[in-house]
Coordinates of C-alpha atoms in Angstrom, one line a residue:
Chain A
X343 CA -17.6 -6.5 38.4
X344 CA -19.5 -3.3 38.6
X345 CA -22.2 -2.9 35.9
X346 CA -22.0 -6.9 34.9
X347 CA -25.0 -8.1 32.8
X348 CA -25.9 -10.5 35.0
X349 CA -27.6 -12.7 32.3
X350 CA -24.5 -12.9 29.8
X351 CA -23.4 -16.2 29.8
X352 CA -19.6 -17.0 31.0
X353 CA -17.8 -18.5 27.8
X354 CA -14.8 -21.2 27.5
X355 CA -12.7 -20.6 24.9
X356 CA -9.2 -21.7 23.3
X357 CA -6.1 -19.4 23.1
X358 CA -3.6 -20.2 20.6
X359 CA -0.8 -17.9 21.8
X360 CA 2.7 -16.7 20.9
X361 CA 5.5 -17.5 23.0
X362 CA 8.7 -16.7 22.9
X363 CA 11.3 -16.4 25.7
X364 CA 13.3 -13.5 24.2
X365 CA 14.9 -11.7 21.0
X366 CA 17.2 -14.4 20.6
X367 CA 15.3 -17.5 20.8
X368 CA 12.2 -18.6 18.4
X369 CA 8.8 -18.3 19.0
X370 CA 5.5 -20.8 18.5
X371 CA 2.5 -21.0 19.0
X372 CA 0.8 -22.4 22.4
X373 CA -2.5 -23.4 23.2
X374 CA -4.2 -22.3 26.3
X375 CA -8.3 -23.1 27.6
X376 CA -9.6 -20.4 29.8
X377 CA -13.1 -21.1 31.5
X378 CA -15.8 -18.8 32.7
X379 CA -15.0 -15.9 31.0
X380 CA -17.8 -12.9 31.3
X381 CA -18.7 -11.4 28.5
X382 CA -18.3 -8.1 30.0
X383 CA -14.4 -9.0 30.6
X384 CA -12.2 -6.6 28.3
X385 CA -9.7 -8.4 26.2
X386 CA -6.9 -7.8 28.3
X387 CA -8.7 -8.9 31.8
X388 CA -9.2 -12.4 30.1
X389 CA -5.8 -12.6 29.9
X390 CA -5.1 -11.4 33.1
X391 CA -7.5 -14.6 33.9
X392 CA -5.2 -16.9 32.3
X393 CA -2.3 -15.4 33.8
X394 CA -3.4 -16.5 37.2
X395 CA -3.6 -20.0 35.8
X396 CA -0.6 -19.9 34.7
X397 CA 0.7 -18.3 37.8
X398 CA -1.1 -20.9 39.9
X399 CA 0.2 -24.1 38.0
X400 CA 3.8 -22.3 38.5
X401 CA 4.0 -21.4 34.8
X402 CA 5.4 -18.4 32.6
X403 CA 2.5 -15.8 32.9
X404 CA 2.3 -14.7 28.8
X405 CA 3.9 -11.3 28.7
X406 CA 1.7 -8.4 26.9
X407 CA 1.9 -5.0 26.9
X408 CA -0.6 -2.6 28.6
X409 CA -1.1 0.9 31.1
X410 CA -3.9 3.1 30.7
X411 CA -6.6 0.1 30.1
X412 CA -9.0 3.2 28.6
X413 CA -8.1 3.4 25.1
X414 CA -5.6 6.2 24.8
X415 CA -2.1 5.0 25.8
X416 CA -1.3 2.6 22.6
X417 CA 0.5 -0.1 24.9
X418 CA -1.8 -2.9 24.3
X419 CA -1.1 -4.3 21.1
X420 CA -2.2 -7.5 20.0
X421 CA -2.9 -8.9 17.1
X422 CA -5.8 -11.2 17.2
X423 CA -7.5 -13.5 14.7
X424 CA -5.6 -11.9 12.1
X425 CA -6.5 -8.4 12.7
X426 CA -4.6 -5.8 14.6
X427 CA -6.2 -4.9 17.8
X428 CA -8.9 -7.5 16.5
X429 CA -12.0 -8.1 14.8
X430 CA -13.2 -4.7 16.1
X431 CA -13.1 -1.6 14.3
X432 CA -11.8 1.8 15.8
X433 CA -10.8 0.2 19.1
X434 CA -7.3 -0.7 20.8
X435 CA -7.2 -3.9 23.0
X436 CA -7.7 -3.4 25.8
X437 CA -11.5 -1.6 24.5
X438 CA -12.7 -4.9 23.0
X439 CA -14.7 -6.9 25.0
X440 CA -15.1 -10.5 25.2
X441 CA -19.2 -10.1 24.4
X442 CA -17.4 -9.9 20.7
X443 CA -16.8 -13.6 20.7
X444 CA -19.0 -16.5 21.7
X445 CA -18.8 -19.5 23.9
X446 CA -16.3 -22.3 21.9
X447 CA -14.0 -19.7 19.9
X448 CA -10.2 -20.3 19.3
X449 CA -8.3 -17.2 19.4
X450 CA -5.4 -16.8 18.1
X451 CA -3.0 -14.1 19.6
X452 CA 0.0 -13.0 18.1
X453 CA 2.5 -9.6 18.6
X454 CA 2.9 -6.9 16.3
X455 CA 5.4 -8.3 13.1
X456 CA 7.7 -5.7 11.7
X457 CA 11.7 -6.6 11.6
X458 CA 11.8 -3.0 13.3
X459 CA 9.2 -4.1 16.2
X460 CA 11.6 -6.9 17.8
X461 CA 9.8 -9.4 20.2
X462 CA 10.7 -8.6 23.6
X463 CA 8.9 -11.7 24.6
X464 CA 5.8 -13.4 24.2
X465 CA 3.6 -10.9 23.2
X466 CA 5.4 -7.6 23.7
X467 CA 7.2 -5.7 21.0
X468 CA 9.9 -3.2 21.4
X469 CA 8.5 -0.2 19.4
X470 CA 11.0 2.3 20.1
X471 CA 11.8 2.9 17.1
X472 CA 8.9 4.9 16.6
X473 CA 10.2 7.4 19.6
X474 CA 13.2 7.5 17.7
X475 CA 11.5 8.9 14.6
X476 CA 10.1 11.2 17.1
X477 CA 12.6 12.1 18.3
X478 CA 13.9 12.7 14.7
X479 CA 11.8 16.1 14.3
X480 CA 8.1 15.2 15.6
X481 CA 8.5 18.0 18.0
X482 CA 8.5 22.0 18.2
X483 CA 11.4 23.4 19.5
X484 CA 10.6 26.3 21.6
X485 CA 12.7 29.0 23.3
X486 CA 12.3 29.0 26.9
X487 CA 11.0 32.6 28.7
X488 CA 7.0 33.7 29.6
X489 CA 4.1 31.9 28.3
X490 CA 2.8 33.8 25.6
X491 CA -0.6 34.7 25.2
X492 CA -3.0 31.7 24.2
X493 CA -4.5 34.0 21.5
X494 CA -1.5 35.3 20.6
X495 CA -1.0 33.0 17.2
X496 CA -4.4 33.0 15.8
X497 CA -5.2 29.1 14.6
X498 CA -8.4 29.1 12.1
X499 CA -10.9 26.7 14.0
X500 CA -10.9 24.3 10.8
X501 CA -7.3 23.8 10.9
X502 CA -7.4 23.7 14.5
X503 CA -9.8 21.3 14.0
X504 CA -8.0 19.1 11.5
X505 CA -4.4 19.4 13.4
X506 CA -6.6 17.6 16.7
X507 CA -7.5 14.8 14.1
X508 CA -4.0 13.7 12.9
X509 CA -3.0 14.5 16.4
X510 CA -5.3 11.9 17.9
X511 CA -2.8 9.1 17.3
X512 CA -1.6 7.2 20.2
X513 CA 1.3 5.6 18.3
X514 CA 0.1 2.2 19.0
X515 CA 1.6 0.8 15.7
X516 CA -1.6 -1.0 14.7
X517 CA -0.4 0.8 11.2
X518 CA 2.4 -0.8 10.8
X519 CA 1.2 -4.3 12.2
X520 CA -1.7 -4.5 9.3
X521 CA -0.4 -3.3 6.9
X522 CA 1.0 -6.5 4.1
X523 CA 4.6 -4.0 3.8
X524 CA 4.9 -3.3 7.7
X525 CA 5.1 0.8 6.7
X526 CA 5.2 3.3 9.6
X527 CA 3.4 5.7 6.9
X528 CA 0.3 6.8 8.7
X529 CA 2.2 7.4 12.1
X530 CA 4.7 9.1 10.6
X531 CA 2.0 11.7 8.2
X532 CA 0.0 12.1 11.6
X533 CA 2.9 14.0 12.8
X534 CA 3.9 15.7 10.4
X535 CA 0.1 16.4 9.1
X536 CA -0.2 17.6 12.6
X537 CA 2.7 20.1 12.9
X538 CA 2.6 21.1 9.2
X539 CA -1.0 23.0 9.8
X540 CA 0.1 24.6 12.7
X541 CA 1.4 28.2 13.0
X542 CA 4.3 26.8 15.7
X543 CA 5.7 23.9 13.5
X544 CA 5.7 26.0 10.6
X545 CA 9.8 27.2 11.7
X546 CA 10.5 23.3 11.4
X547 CA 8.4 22.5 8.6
X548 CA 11.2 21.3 6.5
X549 CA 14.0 19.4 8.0
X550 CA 10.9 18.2 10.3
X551 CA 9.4 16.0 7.0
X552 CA 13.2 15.6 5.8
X553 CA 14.6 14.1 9.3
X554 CA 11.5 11.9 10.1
X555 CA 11.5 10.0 6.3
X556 CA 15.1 9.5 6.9
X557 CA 14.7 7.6 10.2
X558 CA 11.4 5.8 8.9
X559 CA 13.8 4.7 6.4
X560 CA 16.5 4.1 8.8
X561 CA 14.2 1.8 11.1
X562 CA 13.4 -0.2 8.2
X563 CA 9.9 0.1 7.6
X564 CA 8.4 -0.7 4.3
X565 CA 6.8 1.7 1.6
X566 CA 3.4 2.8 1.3
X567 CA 1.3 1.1 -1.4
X568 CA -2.2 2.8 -0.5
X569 CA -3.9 -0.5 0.1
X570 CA -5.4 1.0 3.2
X571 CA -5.6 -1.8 6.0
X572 CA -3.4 1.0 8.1
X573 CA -6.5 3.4 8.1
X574 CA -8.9 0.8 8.5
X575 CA -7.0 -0.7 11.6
X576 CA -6.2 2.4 13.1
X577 CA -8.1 2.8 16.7
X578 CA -8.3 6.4 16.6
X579 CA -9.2 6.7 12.7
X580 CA -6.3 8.3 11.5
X581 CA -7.0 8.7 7.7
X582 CA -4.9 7.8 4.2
X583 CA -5.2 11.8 3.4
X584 CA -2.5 12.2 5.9
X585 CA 0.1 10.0 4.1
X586 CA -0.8 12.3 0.7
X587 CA -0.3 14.8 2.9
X588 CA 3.1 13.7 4.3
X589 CA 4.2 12.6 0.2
X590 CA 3.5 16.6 -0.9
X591 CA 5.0 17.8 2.6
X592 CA 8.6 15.6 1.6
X593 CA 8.6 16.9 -1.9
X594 CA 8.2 20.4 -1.3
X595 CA 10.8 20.5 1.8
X596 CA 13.4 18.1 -0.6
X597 CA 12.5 21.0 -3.3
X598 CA 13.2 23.8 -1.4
X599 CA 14.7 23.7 1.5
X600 CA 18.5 24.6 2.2
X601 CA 19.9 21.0 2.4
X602 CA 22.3 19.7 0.0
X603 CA 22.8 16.6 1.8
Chain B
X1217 CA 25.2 11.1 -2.3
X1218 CA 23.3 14.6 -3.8
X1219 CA 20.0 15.6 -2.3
X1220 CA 18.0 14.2 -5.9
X1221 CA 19.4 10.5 -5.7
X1222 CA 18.9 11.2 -1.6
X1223 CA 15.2 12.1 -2.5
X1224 CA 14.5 9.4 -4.9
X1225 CA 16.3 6.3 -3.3
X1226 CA 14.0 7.3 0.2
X1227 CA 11.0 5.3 0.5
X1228 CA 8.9 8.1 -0.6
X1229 CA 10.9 9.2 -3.4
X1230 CA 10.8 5.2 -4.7
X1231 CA 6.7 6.0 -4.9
X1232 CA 7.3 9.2 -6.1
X1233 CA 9.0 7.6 -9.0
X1234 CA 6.5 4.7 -9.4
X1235 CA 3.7 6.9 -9.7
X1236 CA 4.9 9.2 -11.6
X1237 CA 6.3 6.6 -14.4
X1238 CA 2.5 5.1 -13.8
X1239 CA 1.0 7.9 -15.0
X1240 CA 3.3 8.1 -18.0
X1241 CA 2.9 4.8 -18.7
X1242 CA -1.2 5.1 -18.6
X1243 CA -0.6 8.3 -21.4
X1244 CA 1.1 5.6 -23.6
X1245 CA -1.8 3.4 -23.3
X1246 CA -3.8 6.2 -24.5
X1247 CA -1.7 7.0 -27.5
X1248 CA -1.0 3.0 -28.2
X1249 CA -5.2 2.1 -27.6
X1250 CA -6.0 5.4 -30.3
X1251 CA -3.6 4.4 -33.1
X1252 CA -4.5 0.4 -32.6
X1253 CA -8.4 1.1 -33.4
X1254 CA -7.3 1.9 -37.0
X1255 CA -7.5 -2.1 -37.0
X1256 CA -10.9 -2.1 -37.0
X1257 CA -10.6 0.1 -40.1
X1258 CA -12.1 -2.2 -42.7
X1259 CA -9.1 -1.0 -45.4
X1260 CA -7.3 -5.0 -45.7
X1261 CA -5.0 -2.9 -43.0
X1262 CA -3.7 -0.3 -45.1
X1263 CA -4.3 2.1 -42.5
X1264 CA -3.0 0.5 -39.9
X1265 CA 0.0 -0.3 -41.8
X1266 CA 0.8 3.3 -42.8
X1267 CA 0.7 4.5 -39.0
X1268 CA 3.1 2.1 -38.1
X1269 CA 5.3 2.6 -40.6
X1270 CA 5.2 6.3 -39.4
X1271 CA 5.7 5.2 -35.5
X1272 CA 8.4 2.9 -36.2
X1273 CA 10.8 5.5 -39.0
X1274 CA 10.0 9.2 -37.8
X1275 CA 12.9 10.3 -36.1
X1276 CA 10.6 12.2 -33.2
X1277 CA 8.6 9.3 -32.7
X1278 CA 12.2 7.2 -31.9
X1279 CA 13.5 9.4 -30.1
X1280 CA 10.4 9.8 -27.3
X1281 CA 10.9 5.8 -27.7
X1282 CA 13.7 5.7 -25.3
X1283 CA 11.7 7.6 -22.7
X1284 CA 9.1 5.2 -23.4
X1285 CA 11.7 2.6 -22.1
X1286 CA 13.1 4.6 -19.6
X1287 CA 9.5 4.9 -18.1
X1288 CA 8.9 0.9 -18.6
X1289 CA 12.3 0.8 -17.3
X1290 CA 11.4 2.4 -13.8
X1291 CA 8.3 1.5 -13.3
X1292 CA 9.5 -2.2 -13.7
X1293 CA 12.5 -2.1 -11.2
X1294 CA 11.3 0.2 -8.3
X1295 CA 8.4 -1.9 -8.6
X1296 CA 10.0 -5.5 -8.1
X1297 CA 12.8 -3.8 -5.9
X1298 CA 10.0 -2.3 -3.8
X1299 CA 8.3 -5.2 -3.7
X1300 CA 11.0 -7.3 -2.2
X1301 CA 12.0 -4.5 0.3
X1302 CA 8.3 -4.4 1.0
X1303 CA 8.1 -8.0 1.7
X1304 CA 11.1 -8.2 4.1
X1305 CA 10.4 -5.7 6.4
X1306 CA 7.5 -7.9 8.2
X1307 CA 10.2 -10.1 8.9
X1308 CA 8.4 -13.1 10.8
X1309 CA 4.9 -13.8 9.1
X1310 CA 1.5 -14.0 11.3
X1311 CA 0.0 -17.2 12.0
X1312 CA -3.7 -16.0 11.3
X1313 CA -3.5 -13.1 9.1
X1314 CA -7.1 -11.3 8.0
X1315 CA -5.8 -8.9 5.9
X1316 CA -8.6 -9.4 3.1
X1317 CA -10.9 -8.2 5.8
X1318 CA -9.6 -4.3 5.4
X1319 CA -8.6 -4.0 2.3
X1320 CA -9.1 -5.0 -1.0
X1321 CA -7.2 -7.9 -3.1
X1322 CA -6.5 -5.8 -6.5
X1323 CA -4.6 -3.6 -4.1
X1324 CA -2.6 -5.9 -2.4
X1325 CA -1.3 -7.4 -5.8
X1326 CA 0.1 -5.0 -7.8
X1327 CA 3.1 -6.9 -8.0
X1328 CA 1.0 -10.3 -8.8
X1329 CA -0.8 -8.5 -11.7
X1330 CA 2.0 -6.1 -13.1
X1331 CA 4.3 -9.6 -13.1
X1332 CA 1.3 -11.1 -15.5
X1333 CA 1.7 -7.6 -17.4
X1334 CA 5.1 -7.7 -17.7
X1335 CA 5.4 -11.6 -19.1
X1336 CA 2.7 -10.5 -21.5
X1337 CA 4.8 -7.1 -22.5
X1338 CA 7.7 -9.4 -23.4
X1339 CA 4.9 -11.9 -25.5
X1340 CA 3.7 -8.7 -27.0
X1341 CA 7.3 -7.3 -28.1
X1342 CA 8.1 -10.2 -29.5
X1343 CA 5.1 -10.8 -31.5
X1344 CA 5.1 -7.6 -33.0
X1345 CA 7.7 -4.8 -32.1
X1346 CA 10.7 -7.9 -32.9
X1347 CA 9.4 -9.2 -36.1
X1348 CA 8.7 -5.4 -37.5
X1349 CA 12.5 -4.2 -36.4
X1350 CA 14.2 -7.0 -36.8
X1351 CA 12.4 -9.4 -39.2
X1352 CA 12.4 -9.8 -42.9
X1353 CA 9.6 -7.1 -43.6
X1354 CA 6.6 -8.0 -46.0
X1355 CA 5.2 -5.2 -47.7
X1356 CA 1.5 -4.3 -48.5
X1357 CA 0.5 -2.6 -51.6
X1358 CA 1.8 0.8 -50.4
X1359 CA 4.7 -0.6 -49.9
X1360 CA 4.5 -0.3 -46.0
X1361 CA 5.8 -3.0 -44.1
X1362 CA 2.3 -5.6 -43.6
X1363 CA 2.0 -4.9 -39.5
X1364 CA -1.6 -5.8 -40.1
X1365 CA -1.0 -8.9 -41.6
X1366 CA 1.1 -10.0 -38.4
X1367 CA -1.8 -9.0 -35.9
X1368 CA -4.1 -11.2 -38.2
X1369 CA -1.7 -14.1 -38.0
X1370 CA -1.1 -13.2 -34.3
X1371 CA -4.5 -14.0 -33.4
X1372 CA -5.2 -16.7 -35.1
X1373 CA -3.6 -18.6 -32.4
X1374 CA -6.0 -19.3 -29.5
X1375 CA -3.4 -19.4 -27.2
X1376 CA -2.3 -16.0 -27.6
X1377 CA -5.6 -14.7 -28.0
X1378 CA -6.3 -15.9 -24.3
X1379 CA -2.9 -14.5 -23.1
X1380 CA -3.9 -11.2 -25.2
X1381 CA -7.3 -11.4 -23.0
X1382 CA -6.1 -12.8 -19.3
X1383 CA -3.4 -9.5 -19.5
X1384 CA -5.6 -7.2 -20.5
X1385 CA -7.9 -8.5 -16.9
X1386 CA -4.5 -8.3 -15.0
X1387 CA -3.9 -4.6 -16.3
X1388 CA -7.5 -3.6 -15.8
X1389 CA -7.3 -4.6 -12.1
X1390 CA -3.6 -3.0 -12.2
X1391 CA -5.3 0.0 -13.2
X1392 CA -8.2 0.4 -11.3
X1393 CA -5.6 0.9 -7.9
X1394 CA -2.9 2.1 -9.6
X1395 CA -4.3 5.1 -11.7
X1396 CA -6.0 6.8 -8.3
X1397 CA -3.0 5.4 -6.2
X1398 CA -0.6 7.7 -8.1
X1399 CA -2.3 10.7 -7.6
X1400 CA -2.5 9.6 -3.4
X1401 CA 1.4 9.2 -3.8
X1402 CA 2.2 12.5 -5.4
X1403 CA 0.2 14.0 -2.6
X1404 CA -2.2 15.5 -5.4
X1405 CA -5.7 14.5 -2.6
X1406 CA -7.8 16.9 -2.5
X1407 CA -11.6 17.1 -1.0
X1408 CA -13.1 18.3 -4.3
X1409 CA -10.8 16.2 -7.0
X1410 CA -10.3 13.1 -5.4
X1411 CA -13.7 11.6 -5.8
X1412 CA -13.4 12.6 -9.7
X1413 CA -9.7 11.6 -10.3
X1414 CA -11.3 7.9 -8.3
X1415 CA -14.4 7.8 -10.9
X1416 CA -12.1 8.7 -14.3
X1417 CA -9.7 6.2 -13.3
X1418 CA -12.7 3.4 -12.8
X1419 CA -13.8 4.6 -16.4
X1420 CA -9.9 4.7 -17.6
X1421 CA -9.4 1.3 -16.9
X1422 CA -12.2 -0.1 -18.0
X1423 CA -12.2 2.1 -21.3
X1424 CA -8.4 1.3 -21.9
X1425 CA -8.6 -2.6 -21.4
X1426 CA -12.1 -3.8 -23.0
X1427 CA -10.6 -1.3 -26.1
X1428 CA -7.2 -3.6 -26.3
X1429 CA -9.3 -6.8 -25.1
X1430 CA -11.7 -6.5 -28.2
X1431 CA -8.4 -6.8 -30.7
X1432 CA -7.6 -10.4 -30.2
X1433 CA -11.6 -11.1 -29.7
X1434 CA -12.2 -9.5 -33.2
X1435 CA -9.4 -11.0 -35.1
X1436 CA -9.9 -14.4 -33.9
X1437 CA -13.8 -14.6 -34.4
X1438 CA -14.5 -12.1 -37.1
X1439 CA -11.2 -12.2 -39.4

């Protein structure tokens, strides 16, 4: 591997990891060893490790979700040692490396739990629900014709600056996964945080906040109680002043926007 | 369905509603903790007596009662209805779960601790607000019904004392998320406030719980 420290020790370690053949069947926990791990390994390529044991023995390889392997798809969601994308802070997955353990450790390595993220299998969740609440009013609709001018909509570089923040979420779910009520809060406030200080999501603003709550609800995600683990799990840092923000953003648009219904 | 029941049976209308009635709820402990420190009044409790006699017969006073209940009321049934919802929608449980590690336990256990509050509200009632509307009354020399003289009898009971006292820790650590959570829920953040309304809810809840704690304390070792 190119840039290996070529004095960190390889480690063996125990995985305890959730298996589960489909949506239909029941899960449980299996344990796995894996042997001469580098240090220098990401999380995911020590599973891939395993997964050419298993593959060798003629065994199940565990199923997990991943793409970009850099930090800003969202698809590798694991929850590990009881913390979402584990015991690191401001990382996904497939950014924590194995140095963050040490030779002898149990792992355990479960998927995301929300009744609204069903188990595909083993490891992978279905998290489409969260495209559906996108899909609900995370978007600006805009009428086709020329580009307009970049500078035609002046954006003031602090809310320029703030809109980037909320928009930094990859939609990983990591939210939702830590938090004790399984709430899709913070995902759903970066959007609509996101849109809301924006000139172009202004035309929106209302049935936006209105449509998006609705499906959260719909999904069956739990409520916000502020405790926080969502922030604190989040990989891109995604803060709690989002989800005030999203609270004021449903009150006003229930207030005083034009729908009865 | 209208658009207000829409609004307040969403998710965030449910908070809405339990912050709002938390708030409330924290202005009554105000009022209550003010009138109660005429206990300490060292009159036999005539004082004391005469307040509540006003509380309990002026018509303004019982008619702000029932949105006293109303806001008990609320507060009590979003928050075990929430709660349940809340609880179902992780569906299967995690194996190793380190939530303690992001956030903190009073947080976590609003429900735990307003539970603890509630069973101690319904202790409460019926030690005082029951035997004063519904009991045989005993007057004091101004011919006010003897409120005081219930409190004093009240606490000479260990056992309630240390209910009196284990609530009042419950409330204090239902306080100390609840007060600055309410203002997060009703979107009210702001760069400037936030750090203050975080600080005067610390000193609220402290304040309003060592004031009620020190009642069953002083009865029970001093009277």
């Amino acid at each position: 591997m190119a840039g290996s420290n070529p004095n960190a020790k390889p480690m063996n370690l125990t995985l305890k990891v959730w298996r589960q053949k489909n949506r239909a069947t029941a899960g449980q926990v299996v344990d796995y060893n894996v042997r001469d791990i580098s240090p220098d390994m990401s999380f995911l390529e020590m599973l891939d490790v395993l997964n050419e044991d298993l593959l060798r023995k003629g065994d199940d390889p565990v199923a997990f979700d991943h793409d970009c392997r850099e930090g800003i798809c969202g698809s590798c969601n694991l929850f590990i040692n009881g913390r979402a994308h584990g015991p690191e802070s401001g990382t996904t997955t497939c950014q924590l490396h194995m140095r963050k353990f040490s030779d002898g450790d149990t792992i355990v390595i479960e998927p995301w739990r929300a009744n609204s993220f069903p188990v595909n299998k083993d490891l992978s969740v279905d998290r489409s629900a969260f495209d559906r609440i996108i899909q609900a009013g995370g978007y600006v609709s805009v009428n086709t014709g020329g580009a307009p001018d970049g500078n035609e909509i002046p954006v003031p570089k602090e809310i320029a600056d703030r809109a980037f923040e909320a928009a930094t979420c990859i939609g990983c779910g990591a939210c939702v996964a830590a938090c004790k009520n399984a709430s899709a809060m913070l995902f759903v406030s970066a959007k609509v945080s996101q849109l809301a200080l924006l000139p172009q999501g202004h035309a929106e603003r209302a049935t936006r906040v209105e449509n998006m709550v609705a499906q959260m609800d719909k999904e069956g995600f739990g409520a916000c109680t502020n405790i926080g683990s969502c922030a604190a799990e989040c990989p891109v840092g995604i803060s709690l002043e989002n989800i005030a923000t999203l609270n004021r953003e449903f009150l006003a648009a229930k207030a005083s926007s034009n729908n009865l219904s | 369905m209208s658009w207000i029941s829409k609004t307040f049976s969403s998710s965030i209308g449910r908070k809405i509603i339990m912050a709002a009635t938390g708030l409330f709820l924290c202005s009554f402990l105000v009022v209550h903790l003010a009138g109660n420190f005429q206990l300490f009044k060292n009159d036999g409790g005539l004082a004391f007596n005469a307040y509540s006699e006003f509380m309990s017969h002026n018509t303004v006073i019982r008619i702000l009662e029932i949105g006293l209940v109303l806001g008990f009321g609320f507060h009590i049934y979003e928050g075990l209805t929430l709660t349940a919802k809340n609880r179902s929608a992780r569906g299967v449980g995690y194996v190793s779960d380190h939530i303690e590690q992001n956030s903190p336990w009073h947080a976590r256990s609003m429900a735990m601790l307003g539970s603890i509050v509630l069973f101690f509200l319904i202790v409460h009632l019926y030690n005082f607000f029951g035997t004063l509307r519904f009991g045989e009354p005993v007057k004091d020399s101004m011919g006010n019904e003897n409120a005081y003289g219930l409190v004093v009898d009240a606490f000479r009971n260990p056992l309630y004392v240390a209910l009196y006292v284990v609530a009042q820790a419950a409330l204090l650590y239902h306080l100390l998320h609840g007060f600055q959570s309410a203002f997060q829920t009703l979107g009210l953040t702001h760069r400037k406030y936030t750090p203050l309304i975080k600080f005067v809810g610390v000193v609220f809840s402290l304040v309003v719980c060592a004031g009620f704690a020190a009642m069953p304390i002083y009865f029970y070792f001093f009277k």
